[in-house]
């Protein structure tokens, strides 16, 4: 995030040329806290982020009663623990402590909230069926908000292929998984999603969430 | 609901592989010569260009994909003795295709003193992707060097051979009697994208003789008609350009650009909303309705949840199967987002049997719209691949009606108090003695809402440092000084009571909204102001009337008045034209007792940006009005969330007038009704509906 526009905003709001009913003090403190937060975030990004998968132990997780995932935003190297918050018609919404959320259906990412460039909607019937043994080629859709608050919809042509049987370890638990790879192209872009399934459950995945968010890695830590 | 198609966000410019560059005039061009190109749709660029004795400060805006408009404030001389304001327009007639070039027509200094008055027809062609060639014919200033007889006089007659020097009116009037008249000349140039990335080289043959600058004055010597420039473009779109001009001078310019359609920061920050709580299947128990304090408890619970999302509950009506929620949105720039969050919260807070939600955002005690949703639809569509579109189709959007009875209100909602103390800055531009004047100081504001719609508010400011009071030149207006004594107000108003008023907002009937304000409204006037607005929730049109009886305030901006009083009023028509354009027509009586009309055209971007222009013509003759001939200006609204990405409803608004005089002056009143309602109804609500589930 650039500081120049914030500085401009600061200057503009001090210059209350013909504002009506503005409360400058609130704006100033709003801007200060935003700048502080951004500077802190920059500082944090420069430091070494902690990978919780390496820190946690199975014993610590024994007390956890709800479904728990660990997610990694590759672009920003940020890690978060997400716990299941709500279920609606098969869609599961997971929340992180800092009020960011993701929604997944059968382990496939459908929405994010609280990230810059949130994935607003998506159509996943194709990939969901493919992972269950259905047709291996299909299309899938995404929607993001653009700068004018309109939903920008994109459609991709995708193909799923099995990669291998792999044994993976998530916090000292081992799972025999089928590694499936989804390759999608369209809109001058190509991306690859990877899924590791144990039975019908996706234990681990790496999924693309849009050009602003980039790839997100998921690990199902407490099923 | 707008689903943007792919690539719609990008501007459509003439098949260029390099971005369009700005010239010394701050508009798409080579150096002094124009090109047949446009900026990306919606782009706003500010350029400061300087050579010894000449500085041009230009704001250019791409109004539509083909139409570029700009406003320029130029300074001439050292020390500066001439301040010039000019407006330009440029229109792309055809875009480049195949072997044919793009073609444009333009007028410089369309409205102004005529210092830069010129017209042109120009063609530009991209060759090879890194090379552009431009050629054209110009009139006026652009037809002053190596000129020849106007070819148009062969078509339109000998009258086109001469260019009148007479300024129409008192300046400030479009000088249509000059357009495309007088001798013409040819110009041309090239633009080359050098192998060094982001570095461009330009060369031109200028048809501008610079007579006033080189013959009448001695700003420089015009040794050659050739100009050269080297321009560097930074990653954020800003540019820095060096020039070698007319074989005699070095020049420098810098520009910054932004596009309201592309926020400085990605627009989707802010915490995640609560997920919908899906119910189990019915039937649902309704015995909870017999619980005596049930409704009060529900109000408290909903209020607690709303507060976590930066909103507040005003009132709630509850039955076994429905609820109506009146709330204040203090966080979200898009009303649809606030409504979506309330809907989610209600799925968590309301007993299962409550199926219908009627959600009403409140501003100044008035419900701006009622959005009625079925809980089953919310549960069903939360994660749908077309969630936003579908929930809009199923929503019922209606007039909110009068506010609920007193018992439905959360206790202690009213009276509502708030105050703030903070810094302010005030800017004043274009005064010939000092083009940029500014004050910094402290402002104390307070608001006391006694009952829904009845508001007392005031604001007082005290200057700490600044030079706004340095205007010593008295107004030379021959009219009643209804606005032109701003210098006296700036000088004596310290501390200044900015406003102190009582306002009452009410609903006289369906689709009707009313306002009565009394007190001190603005820097120069106070009295009584009344307004009635007819605005159906789903209509593109609205009509209003306003009637005010005001007296001019004392120069010291405290509680006193001057003897001058006036009754003013307007009938207004508002029109959502489409494609983001809004028009407004106000007809009536202005502060000086003159009668006339104001026409305003705004380009509104759905993220809250507004860029508009207005002018007012009244029965005051141009000569009586004085310099500028009639009132005109530009207005901007910039949403703060666009700059920072964080959710906030705050909008920075400003009006820029080239000159402030006494004709066509309208009373400034806070909280005019259309502004309260416009974003929550009709087209604006629908076009920003993509935010509902965010």
mmCIF file with all atom_site columns, N, CA, C and O in Angstrom, chain A residues 1-2 6 14-16 22 24-25 27 88 91 95 99 111 113 115 118 121 147-151 187, chain B residues 4 6 261 264-265 272 309 379 382-383 385 388 421 425 445 606-607 644 650-652 688 691 693-694:
data_model
loop_
_atom_site.group_PDB
_atom_site.id
_atom_site.type_symbol
_atom_site.label_atom_id
_atom_site.label_alt_id
_atom_site.label_comp_id
_atom_site.label_asym_id
_atom_site.label_entity_id
_atom_site.label_seq_id
_atom_site.pdbx_PDB_ins_code
_atom_site.Cartn_x
_atom_site.Cartn_y
_atom_site.Cartn_z
_atom_site.occupancy
_atom_site.B_iso_or_equiv
_atom_site.pdbx_formal_charge
_atom_site.auth_seq_id
_atom_site.auth_comp_id
_atom_site.auth_asym_id
_atom_site.auth_atom_id
_atom_site.pdbx_PDB_model_num
ATOM 1   N N  . UNK A 1 1   ? 0.824   -1.200  0.000   1.00 0.00 ? 1   UNK A N  1
ATOM 2   C CA . UNK A 1 1   ? 0.000   0.000   0.000   1.00 0.00 ? 1   UNK A CA 1
ATOM 3   C C  . UNK A 1 1   ? 0.855   1.245   0.000   1.00 0.00 ? 1   UNK A C  1
ATOM 4   O O  . UNK A 1 1   ? 1.848   1.309   0.701   1.00 0.00 ? 1   UNK A O  1
ATOM 5   N N  . UNK A 1 2   ? 0.417   2.192   -0.790  1.00 0.00 ? 2   UNK A N  1
ATOM 6   C CA . UNK A 1 2   ? 1.278   3.360   -0.931  1.00 0.00 ? 2   UNK A CA 1
ATOM 7   C C  . UNK A 1 2   ? 0.915   4.414   0.107   1.00 0.00 ? 2   UNK A C  1
ATOM 8   O O  . UNK A 1 2   ? -0.248  4.640   0.399   1.00 0.00 ? 2   UNK A O  1
ATOM 9   N N  . UNK A 1 6   ? -2.304  8.234   1.070   1.00 0.00 ? 6   UNK A N  1
ATOM 10  C CA . UNK A 1 6   ? -2.740  8.518   2.424   1.00 0.00 ? 6   UNK A CA 1
ATOM 11  C C  . UNK A 1 6   ? -2.334  9.926   2.825   1.00 0.00 ? 6   UNK A C  1
ATOM 12  O O  . UNK A 1 6   ? -3.075  10.647  3.466   1.00 0.00 ? 6   UNK A O  1
ATOM 13  N N  . UNK A 1 14  ? -7.550  17.897  5.880   1.00 0.00 ? 14  UNK A N  1
ATOM 14  C CA . UNK A 1 14  ? -7.285  19.084  6.669   1.00 0.00 ? 14  UNK A CA 1
ATOM 15  C C  . UNK A 1 14  ? -7.836  20.303  5.941   1.00 0.00 ? 14  UNK A C  1
ATOM 16  O O  . UNK A 1 14  ? -8.270  21.259  6.552   1.00 0.00 ? 14  UNK A O  1
ATOM 17  N N  . UNK A 1 15  ? -7.810  20.234  4.598   1.00 0.00 ? 15  UNK A N  1
ATOM 18  C CA . UNK A 1 15  ? -8.324  21.351  3.810   1.00 0.00 ? 15  UNK A CA 1
ATOM 19  C C  . UNK A 1 15  ? -9.827  21.183  3.627   1.00 0.00 ? 15  UNK A C  1
ATOM 20  O O  . UNK A 1 15  ? -10.288 20.747  2.612   1.00 0.00 ? 15  UNK A O  1
ATOM 21  N N  . UNK A 1 16  ? -10.605 21.537  4.647   1.00 0.00 ? 16  UNK A N  1
ATOM 22  C CA . UNK A 1 16  ? -12.059 21.360  4.563   1.00 0.00 ? 16  UNK A CA 1
ATOM 23  C C  . UNK A 1 16  ? -12.650 22.500  3.756   1.00 0.00 ? 16  UNK A C  1
ATOM 24  O O  . UNK A 1 16  ? -13.288 23.374  4.278   1.00 0.00 ? 16  UNK A O  1
ATOM 25  N N  . UNK A 1 22  ? -18.547 17.760  8.354   1.00 0.00 ? 22  UNK A N  1
ATOM 26  C CA . UNK A 1 22  ? -17.395 16.882  8.574   1.00 0.00 ? 22  UNK A CA 1
ATOM 27  C C  . UNK A 1 22  ? -16.896 17.054  9.995   1.00 0.00 ? 22  UNK A C  1
ATOM 28  O O  . UNK A 1 22  ? -17.016 18.120  10.574  1.00 0.00 ? 22  UNK A O  1
ATOM 29  N N  . UNK A 1 24  ? -13.477 16.916  11.605  1.00 0.00 ? 24  UNK A N  1
ATOM 30  C CA . UNK A 1 24  ? -12.053 16.747  11.267  1.00 0.00 ? 24  UNK A CA 1
ATOM 31  C C  . UNK A 1 24  ? -11.309 15.900  12.267  1.00 0.00 ? 24  UNK A C  1
ATOM 32  O O  . UNK A 1 24  ? -10.421 15.151  11.914  1.00 0.00 ? 24  UNK A O  1
ATOM 33  N N  . UNK A 1 25  ? -11.645 16.026  13.532  1.00 0.00 ? 25  UNK A N  1
ATOM 34  C CA . UNK A 1 25  ? -10.862 15.293  14.525  1.00 0.00 ? 25  UNK A CA 1
ATOM 35  C C  . UNK A 1 25  ? -10.985 13.798  14.250  1.00 0.00 ? 25  UNK A C  1
ATOM 36  O O  . UNK A 1 25  ? -10.007 13.076  14.256  1.00 0.00 ? 25  UNK A O  1
ATOM 37  N N  . UNK A 1 27  ? -11.579 12.349  11.457  1.00 0.00 ? 27  UNK A N  1
ATOM 38  C CA . UNK A 1 27  ? -10.853 11.968  10.253  1.00 0.00 ? 27  UNK A CA 1
ATOM 39  C C  . UNK A 1 27  ? -9.373  11.890  10.528  1.00 0.00 ? 27  UNK A C  1
ATOM 40  O O  . UNK A 1 27  ? -8.692  11.002  10.052  1.00 0.00 ? 27  UNK A O  1
ATOM 41  N N  . UNK A 1 88  ? -23.441 -23.326 5.938   1.00 0.00 ? 88  UNK A N  1
ATOM 42  C CA . UNK A 1 88  ? -24.690 -22.992 5.253   1.00 0.00 ? 88  UNK A CA 1
ATOM 43  C C  . UNK A 1 88  ? -24.720 -23.720 3.921   1.00 0.00 ? 88  UNK A C  1
ATOM 44  O O  . UNK A 1 88  ? -23.944 -23.446 3.034   1.00 0.00 ? 88  UNK A O  1
ATOM 45  N N  . UNK A 1 91  ? -21.540 -24.967 2.506   1.00 0.00 ? 91  UNK A N  1
ATOM 46  C CA . UNK A 1 91  ? -20.424 -24.023 2.499   1.00 0.00 ? 91  UNK A CA 1
ATOM 47  C C  . UNK A 1 91  ? -19.969 -23.801 3.936   1.00 0.00 ? 91  UNK A C  1
ATOM 48  O O  . UNK A 1 91  ? -20.784 -23.566 4.824   1.00 0.00 ? 91  UNK A O  1
ATOM 49  N N  . UNK A 1 95  ? -13.108 -18.389 10.266  1.00 0.00 ? 95  UNK A N  1
ATOM 50  C CA . UNK A 1 95  ? -12.659 -17.061 10.668  1.00 0.00 ? 95  UNK A CA 1
ATOM 51  C C  . UNK A 1 95  ? -11.274 -17.099 11.293  1.00 0.00 ? 95  UNK A C  1
ATOM 52  O O  . UNK A 1 95  ? -10.937 -18.023 12.029  1.00 0.00 ? 95  UNK A O  1
ATOM 53  N N  . UNK A 1 99  ? -10.449 -11.025 12.172  1.00 0.00 ? 99  UNK A N  1
ATOM 54  C CA . UNK A 1 99  ? -11.677 -10.816 11.414  1.00 0.00 ? 99  UNK A CA 1
ATOM 55  C C  . UNK A 1 99  ? -11.474 -10.855 9.912   1.00 0.00 ? 99  UNK A C  1
ATOM 56  O O  . UNK A 1 99  ? -11.953 -10.012 9.173   1.00 0.00 ? 99  UNK A O  1
ATOM 57  N N  . UNK A 1 111 ? -14.944 -18.109 -1.372  1.00 0.00 ? 111 UNK A N  1
ATOM 58  C CA . UNK A 1 111 ? -14.979 -16.674 -1.056  1.00 0.00 ? 111 UNK A CA 1
ATOM 59  C C  . UNK A 1 111 ? -13.898 -16.332 -0.061  1.00 0.00 ? 111 UNK A C  1
ATOM 60  O O  . UNK A 1 111 ? -13.498 -17.173 0.750   1.00 0.00 ? 111 UNK A O  1
ATOM 61  N N  . UNK A 1 113 ? -13.023 -12.858 2.685   1.00 0.00 ? 113 UNK A N  1
ATOM 62  C CA . UNK A 1 113 ? -13.481 -11.547 3.142   1.00 0.00 ? 113 UNK A CA 1
ATOM 63  C C  . UNK A 1 113 ? -12.420 -10.962 4.054   1.00 0.00 ? 113 UNK A C  1
ATOM 64  O O  . UNK A 1 113 ? -11.887 -11.665 4.914   1.00 0.00 ? 113 UNK A O  1
ATOM 65  N N  . UNK A 1 115 ? -9.626  -9.464  2.946   1.00 0.00 ? 115 UNK A N  1
ATOM 66  C CA . UNK A 1 115 ? -8.333  -9.347  2.272   1.00 0.00 ? 115 UNK A CA 1
ATOM 67  C C  . UNK A 1 115 ? -8.467  -8.312  1.159   1.00 0.00 ? 115 UNK A C  1
ATOM 68  O O  . UNK A 1 115 ? -9.557  -8.066  0.671   1.00 0.00 ? 115 UNK A O  1
ATOM 69  N N  . UNK A 1 118 ? -10.816 -9.135  -2.321  1.00 0.00 ? 118 UNK A N  1
ATOM 70  C CA . UNK A 1 118 ? -11.563 -10.329 -1.920  1.00 0.00 ? 118 UNK A CA 1
ATOM 71  C C  . UNK A 1 118 ? -12.219 -11.038 -3.091  1.00 0.00 ? 118 UNK A C  1
ATOM 72  O O  . UNK A 1 118 ? -12.770 -10.420 -3.992  1.00 0.00 ? 118 UNK A O  1
ATOM 73  N N  . UNK A 1 121 ? -17.508 -14.051 -5.196  1.00 0.00 ? 121 UNK A N  1
ATOM 74  C CA . UNK A 1 121 ? -18.401 -15.165 -5.529  1.00 0.00 ? 121 UNK A CA 1
ATOM 75  C C  . UNK A 1 121 ? -17.601 -16.134 -6.378  1.00 0.00 ? 121 UNK A C  1
ATOM 76  O O  . UNK A 1 121 ? -16.644 -15.737 -7.031  1.00 0.00 ? 121 UNK A O  1
ATOM 77  N N  . UNK A 1 147 ? -12.527 -1.259  -9.049  1.00 0.00 ? 147 UNK A N  1
ATOM 78  C CA . UNK A 1 147 ? -12.388 0.051   -8.432  1.00 0.00 ? 147 UNK A CA 1
ATOM 79  C C  . UNK A 1 147 ? -13.659 0.871   -8.422  1.00 0.00 ? 147 UNK A C  1
ATOM 80  O O  . UNK A 1 147 ? -13.779 1.845   -7.700  1.00 0.00 ? 147 UNK A O  1
ATOM 81  N N  . UNK A 1 148 ? -14.637 0.477   -9.244  1.00 0.00 ? 148 UNK A N  1
ATOM 82  C CA . UNK A 1 148 ? -15.897 1.225   -9.254  1.00 0.00 ? 148 UNK A CA 1
ATOM 83  C C  . UNK A 1 148 ? -16.977 0.497   -8.470  1.00 0.00 ? 148 UNK A C  1
ATOM 84  O O  . UNK A 1 148 ? -18.154 0.774   -8.634  1.00 0.00 ? 148 UNK A O  1
ATOM 85  N N  . UNK A 1 149 ? -16.567 -0.479  -7.630  1.00 0.00 ? 149 UNK A N  1
ATOM 86  C CA . UNK A 1 149 ? -17.544 -1.246  -6.845  1.00 0.00 ? 149 UNK A CA 1
ATOM 87  C C  . UNK A 1 149 ? -18.489 -2.047  -7.731  1.00 0.00 ? 149 UNK A C  1
ATOM 88  O O  . UNK A 1 149 ? -19.634 -2.300  -7.342  1.00 0.00 ? 149 UNK A O  1
ATOM 89  N N  . UNK A 1 150 ? -18.037 -2.420  -8.909  1.00 0.00 ? 150 UNK A N  1
ATOM 90  C CA . UNK A 1 150 ? -18.813 -3.342  -9.733  1.00 0.00 ? 150 UNK A CA 1
ATOM 91  C C  . UNK A 1 150 ? -18.172 -4.715  -9.624  1.00 0.00 ? 150 UNK A C  1
ATOM 92  O O  . UNK A 1 150 ? -16.967 -4.834  -9.457  1.00 0.00 ? 150 UNK A O  1
ATOM 93  N N  . UNK A 1 151 ? -18.983 -5.767  -9.782  1.00 0.00 ? 151 UNK A N  1
ATOM 94  C CA . UNK A 1 151 ? -18.427 -7.109  -9.738  1.00 0.00 ? 151 UNK A CA 1
ATOM 95  C C  . UNK A 1 151 ? -17.835 -7.461  -11.086 1.00 0.00 ? 151 UNK A C  1
ATOM 96  O O  . UNK A 1 151 ? -18.518 -7.412  -12.103 1.00 0.00 ? 151 UNK A O  1
ATOM 97  N N  . UNK A 1 187 ? -8.663  -15.461 -19.971 1.00 0.00 ? 187 UNK A N  1
ATOM 98  C CA . UNK A 1 187 ? -8.390  -14.066 -19.613 1.00 0.00 ? 187 UNK A CA 1
ATOM 99  C C  . UNK A 1 187 ? -6.902  -13.747 -19.585 1.00 0.00 ? 187 UNK A C  1
ATOM 100 O O  . UNK A 1 187 ? -6.422  -13.038 -18.706 1.00 0.00 ? 187 UNK A O  1
ATOM 101 N N  . UNK B 2 4   ? -19.337 -6.014  -14.502 1.00 0.00 ? 4   UNK B N  1
ATOM 102 C CA . UNK B 2 4   ? -18.410 -5.416  -15.454 1.00 0.00 ? 4   UNK B CA 1
ATOM 103 C C  . UNK B 2 4   ? -17.848 -6.489  -16.358 1.00 0.00 ? 4   UNK B C  1
ATOM 104 O O  . UNK B 2 4   ? -17.423 -7.534  -15.898 1.00 0.00 ? 4   UNK B O  1
ATOM 105 N N  . UNK B 2 6   ? -15.109 -8.077  -19.016 1.00 0.00 ? 6   UNK B N  1
ATOM 106 C CA . UNK B 2 6   ? -13.644 -8.077  -18.989 1.00 0.00 ? 6   UNK B CA 1
ATOM 107 C C  . UNK B 2 6   ? -13.097 -6.906  -19.750 1.00 0.00 ? 6   UNK B C  1
ATOM 108 O O  . UNK B 2 6   ? -13.565 -6.555  -20.802 1.00 0.00 ? 6   UNK B O  1
ATOM 109 N N  . UNK B 2 261 ? -11.598 5.398   -11.372 1.00 0.00 ? 261 UNK B N  1
ATOM 110 C CA . UNK B 2 261 ? -12.010 4.009   -11.553 1.00 0.00 ? 261 UNK B CA 1
ATOM 111 C C  . UNK B 2 261 ? -10.974 3.039   -11.022 1.00 0.00 ? 261 UNK B C  1
ATOM 112 O O  . UNK B 2 261 ? -11.242 1.862   -10.881 1.00 0.00 ? 261 UNK B O  1
ATOM 113 N N  . UNK B 2 264 ? -6.451  4.127   -5.388  1.00 0.00 ? 264 UNK B N  1
ATOM 114 C CA . UNK B 2 264 ? -5.055  4.122   -4.966  1.00 0.00 ? 264 UNK B CA 1
ATOM 115 C C  . UNK B 2 264 ? -4.758  2.837   -4.196  1.00 0.00 ? 264 UNK B C  1
ATOM 116 O O  . UNK B 2 264 ? -3.676  2.303   -4.242  1.00 0.00 ? 264 UNK B O  1
ATOM 117 N N  . UNK B 2 265 ? -5.748  2.363   -3.472  1.00 0.00 ? 265 UNK B N  1
ATOM 118 C CA . UNK B 2 265 ? -5.573  1.109   -2.742  1.00 0.00 ? 265 UNK B CA 1
ATOM 119 C C  . UNK B 2 265 ? -6.751  0.200   -3.041  1.00 0.00 ? 265 UNK B C  1
ATOM 120 O O  . UNK B 2 265 ? -7.855  0.656   -3.203  1.00 0.00 ? 265 UNK B O  1
ATOM 121 N N  . UNK B 2 272 ? -14.099 -8.792  7.892   1.00 0.00 ? 272 UNK B N  1
ATOM 122 C CA . UNK B 2 272 ? -15.077 -9.661  7.242   1.00 0.00 ? 272 UNK B CA 1
ATOM 123 C C  . UNK B 2 272 ? -16.432 -9.519  7.924   1.00 0.00 ? 272 UNK B C  1
ATOM 124 O O  . UNK B 2 272 ? -16.517 -9.212  9.111   1.00 0.00 ? 272 UNK B O  1
ATOM 125 N N  . UNK B 2 309 ? -19.969 -3.557  13.834  1.00 0.00 ? 309 UNK B N  1
ATOM 126 C CA . UNK B 2 309 ? -19.740 -3.271  12.413  1.00 0.00 ? 309 UNK B CA 1
ATOM 127 C C  . UNK B 2 309 ? -19.833 -1.785  12.108  1.00 0.00 ? 309 UNK B C  1
ATOM 128 O O  . UNK B 2 309 ? -20.092 -1.396  10.980  1.00 0.00 ? 309 UNK B O  1
ATOM 129 N N  . UNK B 2 379 ? -30.426 -16.871 3.383   1.00 0.00 ? 379 UNK B N  1
ATOM 130 C CA . UNK B 2 379 ? -29.768 -18.148 3.677   1.00 0.00 ? 379 UNK B CA 1
ATOM 131 C C  . UNK B 2 379 ? -29.424 -18.878 2.393   1.00 0.00 ? 379 UNK B C  1
ATOM 132 O O  . UNK B 2 379 ? -28.342 -19.453 2.248   1.00 0.00 ? 379 UNK B O  1
ATOM 133 N N  . UNK B 2 382 ? -26.457 -16.842 0.149   1.00 0.00 ? 382 UNK B N  1
ATOM 134 C CA . UNK B 2 382 ? -25.227 -16.294 0.731   1.00 0.00 ? 382 UNK B CA 1
ATOM 135 C C  . UNK B 2 382 ? -23.988 -16.657 -0.084  1.00 0.00 ? 382 UNK B C  1
ATOM 136 O O  . UNK B 2 382 ? -23.119 -15.820 -0.301  1.00 0.00 ? 382 UNK B O  1
ATOM 137 N N  . UNK B 2 383 ? -23.908 -17.907 -0.525  1.00 0.00 ? 383 UNK B N  1
ATOM 138 C CA . UNK B 2 383 ? -22.698 -18.338 -1.235  1.00 0.00 ? 383 UNK B CA 1
ATOM 139 C C  . UNK B 2 383 ? -22.966 -18.657 -2.704  1.00 0.00 ? 383 UNK B C  1
ATOM 140 O O  . UNK B 2 383 ? -22.167 -19.331 -3.339  1.00 0.00 ? 383 UNK B O  1
ATOM 141 N N  . UNK B 2 385 ? -23.078 -18.507 -6.656  1.00 0.00 ? 385 UNK B N  1
ATOM 142 C CA . UNK B 2 385 ? -22.129 -17.905 -7.603  1.00 0.00 ? 385 UNK B CA 1
ATOM 143 C C  . UNK B 2 385 ? -22.598 -16.578 -8.183  1.00 0.00 ? 385 UNK B C  1
ATOM 144 O O  . UNK B 2 385 ? -21.786 -15.823 -8.697  1.00 0.00 ? 385 UNK B O  1
ATOM 145 N N  . UNK B 2 388 ? -24.938 -11.595 -5.498  1.00 0.00 ? 388 UNK B N  1
ATOM 146 C CA . UNK B 2 388 ? -25.341 -10.190 -5.418  1.00 0.00 ? 388 UNK B CA 1
ATOM 147 C C  . UNK B 2 388 ? -26.507 -9.897  -6.359  1.00 0.00 ? 388 UNK B C  1
ATOM 148 O O  . UNK B 2 388 ? -27.491 -9.260  -5.980  1.00 0.00 ? 388 UNK B O  1
ATOM 149 N N  . UNK B 2 421 ? -13.438 18.388  18.195  1.00 0.00 ? 421 UNK B N  1
ATOM 150 C CA . UNK B 2 421 ? -12.508 19.510  18.140  1.00 0.00 ? 421 UNK B CA 1
ATOM 151 C C  . UNK B 2 421 ? -11.343 19.055  17.290  1.00 0.00 ? 421 UNK B C  1
ATOM 152 O O  . UNK B 2 421 ? -10.762 18.006  17.555  1.00 0.00 ? 421 UNK B O  1
ATOM 153 N N  . UNK B 2 425 ? -8.122  23.275  7.551   1.00 0.00 ? 425 UNK B N  1
ATOM 154 C CA . UNK B 2 425 ? -7.361  24.106  6.631   1.00 0.00 ? 425 UNK B CA 1
ATOM 155 C C  . UNK B 2 425 ? -8.345  24.652  5.611   1.00 0.00 ? 425 UNK B C  1
ATOM 156 O O  . UNK B 2 425 ? -9.266  23.959  5.199   1.00 0.00 ? 425 UNK B O  1
ATOM 157 N N  . UNK B 2 445 ? -16.974 21.594  16.676  1.00 0.00 ? 445 UNK B N  1
ATOM 158 C CA . UNK B 2 445 ? -18.289 21.327  16.078  1.00 0.00 ? 445 UNK B CA 1
ATOM 159 C C  . UNK B 2 445 ? -19.127 20.546  17.053  1.00 0.00 ? 445 UNK B C  1
ATOM 160 O O  . UNK B 2 445 ? -18.605 19.705  17.785  1.00 0.00 ? 445 UNK B O  1
ATOM 161 N N  . UNK B 2 606 ? -19.278 5.052   -9.632  1.00 0.00 ? 606 UNK B N  1
ATOM 162 C CA . UNK B 2 606 ? -20.042 4.338   -8.618  1.00 0.00 ? 606 UNK B CA 1
ATOM 163 C C  . UNK B 2 606 ? -19.276 4.110   -7.330  1.00 0.00 ? 606 UNK B C  1
ATOM 164 O O  . UNK B 2 606 ? -19.857 3.696   -6.336  1.00 0.00 ? 606 UNK B O  1
ATOM 165 N N  . UNK B 2 607 ? -17.989 4.447   -7.318  1.00 0.00 ? 607 UNK B N  1
ATOM 166 C CA . UNK B 2 607 ? -17.267 4.320   -6.050  1.00 0.00 ? 607 UNK B CA 1
ATOM 167 C C  . UNK B 2 607 ? -17.367 5.593   -5.225  1.00 0.00 ? 607 UNK B C  1
ATOM 168 O O  . UNK B 2 607 ? -16.732 5.712   -4.194  1.00 0.00 ? 607 UNK B O  1
ATOM 169 N N  . UNK B 2 644 ? -7.694  5.393   0.927   1.00 0.00 ? 644 UNK B N  1
ATOM 170 C CA . UNK B 2 644 ? -7.054  4.578   1.940   1.00 0.00 ? 644 UNK B CA 1
ATOM 171 C C  . UNK B 2 644 ? -7.436  3.105   1.862   1.00 0.00 ? 644 UNK B C  1
ATOM 172 O O  . UNK B 2 644 ? -6.723  2.269   2.391   1.00 0.00 ? 644 UNK B O  1
ATOM 173 N N  . UNK B 2 650 ? -16.827 9.028   4.701   1.00 0.00 ? 650 UNK B N  1
ATOM 174 C CA . UNK B 2 650 ? -16.445 10.425  4.541   1.00 0.00 ? 650 UNK B CA 1
ATOM 175 C C  . UNK B 2 650 ? -16.086 10.758  3.097   1.00 0.00 ? 650 UNK B C  1
ATOM 176 O O  . UNK B 2 650 ? -15.411 10.007  2.417   1.00 0.00 ? 650 UNK B O  1
ATOM 177 N N  . UNK B 2 651 ? -16.537 11.930  2.678   1.00 0.00 ? 651 UNK B N  1
ATOM 178 C CA . UNK B 2 651 ? -16.272 12.384  1.320   1.00 0.00 ? 651 UNK B CA 1
ATOM 179 C C  . UNK B 2 651 ? -15.711 13.799  1.394   1.00 0.00 ? 651 UNK B C  1
ATOM 180 O O  . UNK B 2 651 ? -16.236 14.637  2.111   1.00 0.00 ? 651 UNK B O  1
ATOM 181 N N  . UNK B 2 652 ? -14.658 14.047  0.671   1.00 0.00 ? 652 UNK B N  1
ATOM 182 C CA . UNK B 2 652 ? -14.093 15.382  0.598   1.00 0.00 ? 652 UNK B CA 1
ATOM 183 C C  . UNK B 2 652 ? -14.732 16.108  -0.580  1.00 0.00 ? 652 UNK B C  1
ATOM 184 O O  . UNK B 2 652 ? -14.722 15.607  -1.691  1.00 0.00 ? 652 UNK B O  1
ATOM 185 N N  . UNK B 2 688 ? -24.205 0.005   -7.089  1.00 0.00 ? 688 UNK B N  1
ATOM 186 C CA . UNK B 2 688 ? -23.182 -0.332  -6.113  1.00 0.00 ? 688 UNK B CA 1
ATOM 187 C C  . UNK B 2 688 ? -23.574 -1.578  -5.322  1.00 0.00 ? 688 UNK B C  1
ATOM 188 O O  . UNK B 2 688 ? -22.991 -1.867  -4.283  1.00 0.00 ? 688 UNK B O  1
ATOM 189 N N  . UNK B 2 691 ? -21.561 -4.605  -3.499  1.00 0.00 ? 691 UNK B N  1
ATOM 190 C CA . UNK B 2 691 ? -20.996 -4.598  -2.151  1.00 0.00 ? 691 UNK B CA 1
ATOM 191 C C  . UNK B 2 691 ? -21.907 -5.256  -1.119  1.00 0.00 ? 691 UNK B C  1
ATOM 192 O O  . UNK B 2 691 ? -21.532 -5.349  0.056   1.00 0.00 ? 691 UNK B O  1
ATOM 193 N N  . UNK B 2 693 ? -22.810 -8.258  -0.261  1.00 0.00 ? 693 UNK B N  1
ATOM 194 C CA . UNK B 2 693 ? -22.325 -9.393  0.499   1.00 0.00 ? 693 UNK B CA 1
ATOM 195 C C  . UNK B 2 693 ? -20.941 -9.162  1.102   1.00 0.00 ? 693 UNK B C  1
ATOM 196 O O  . UNK B 2 693 ? -20.347 -10.046 1.696   1.00 0.00 ? 693 UNK B O  1
ATOM 197 N N  . UNK B 2 694 ? -20.422 -7.940  0.903   1.00 0.00 ? 694 UNK B N  1
ATOM 198 C CA . UNK B 2 694 ? -19.106 -7.639  1.454   1.00 0.00 ? 694 UNK B CA 1
ATOM 199 C C  . UNK B 2 694 ? -19.254 -7.009  2.832   1.00 0.00 ? 694 UNK B C  1
ATOM 200 O O  . UNK B 2 694 ? -18.408 -7.075  3.639   1.00 0.00 ? 694 UNK B O  1
#
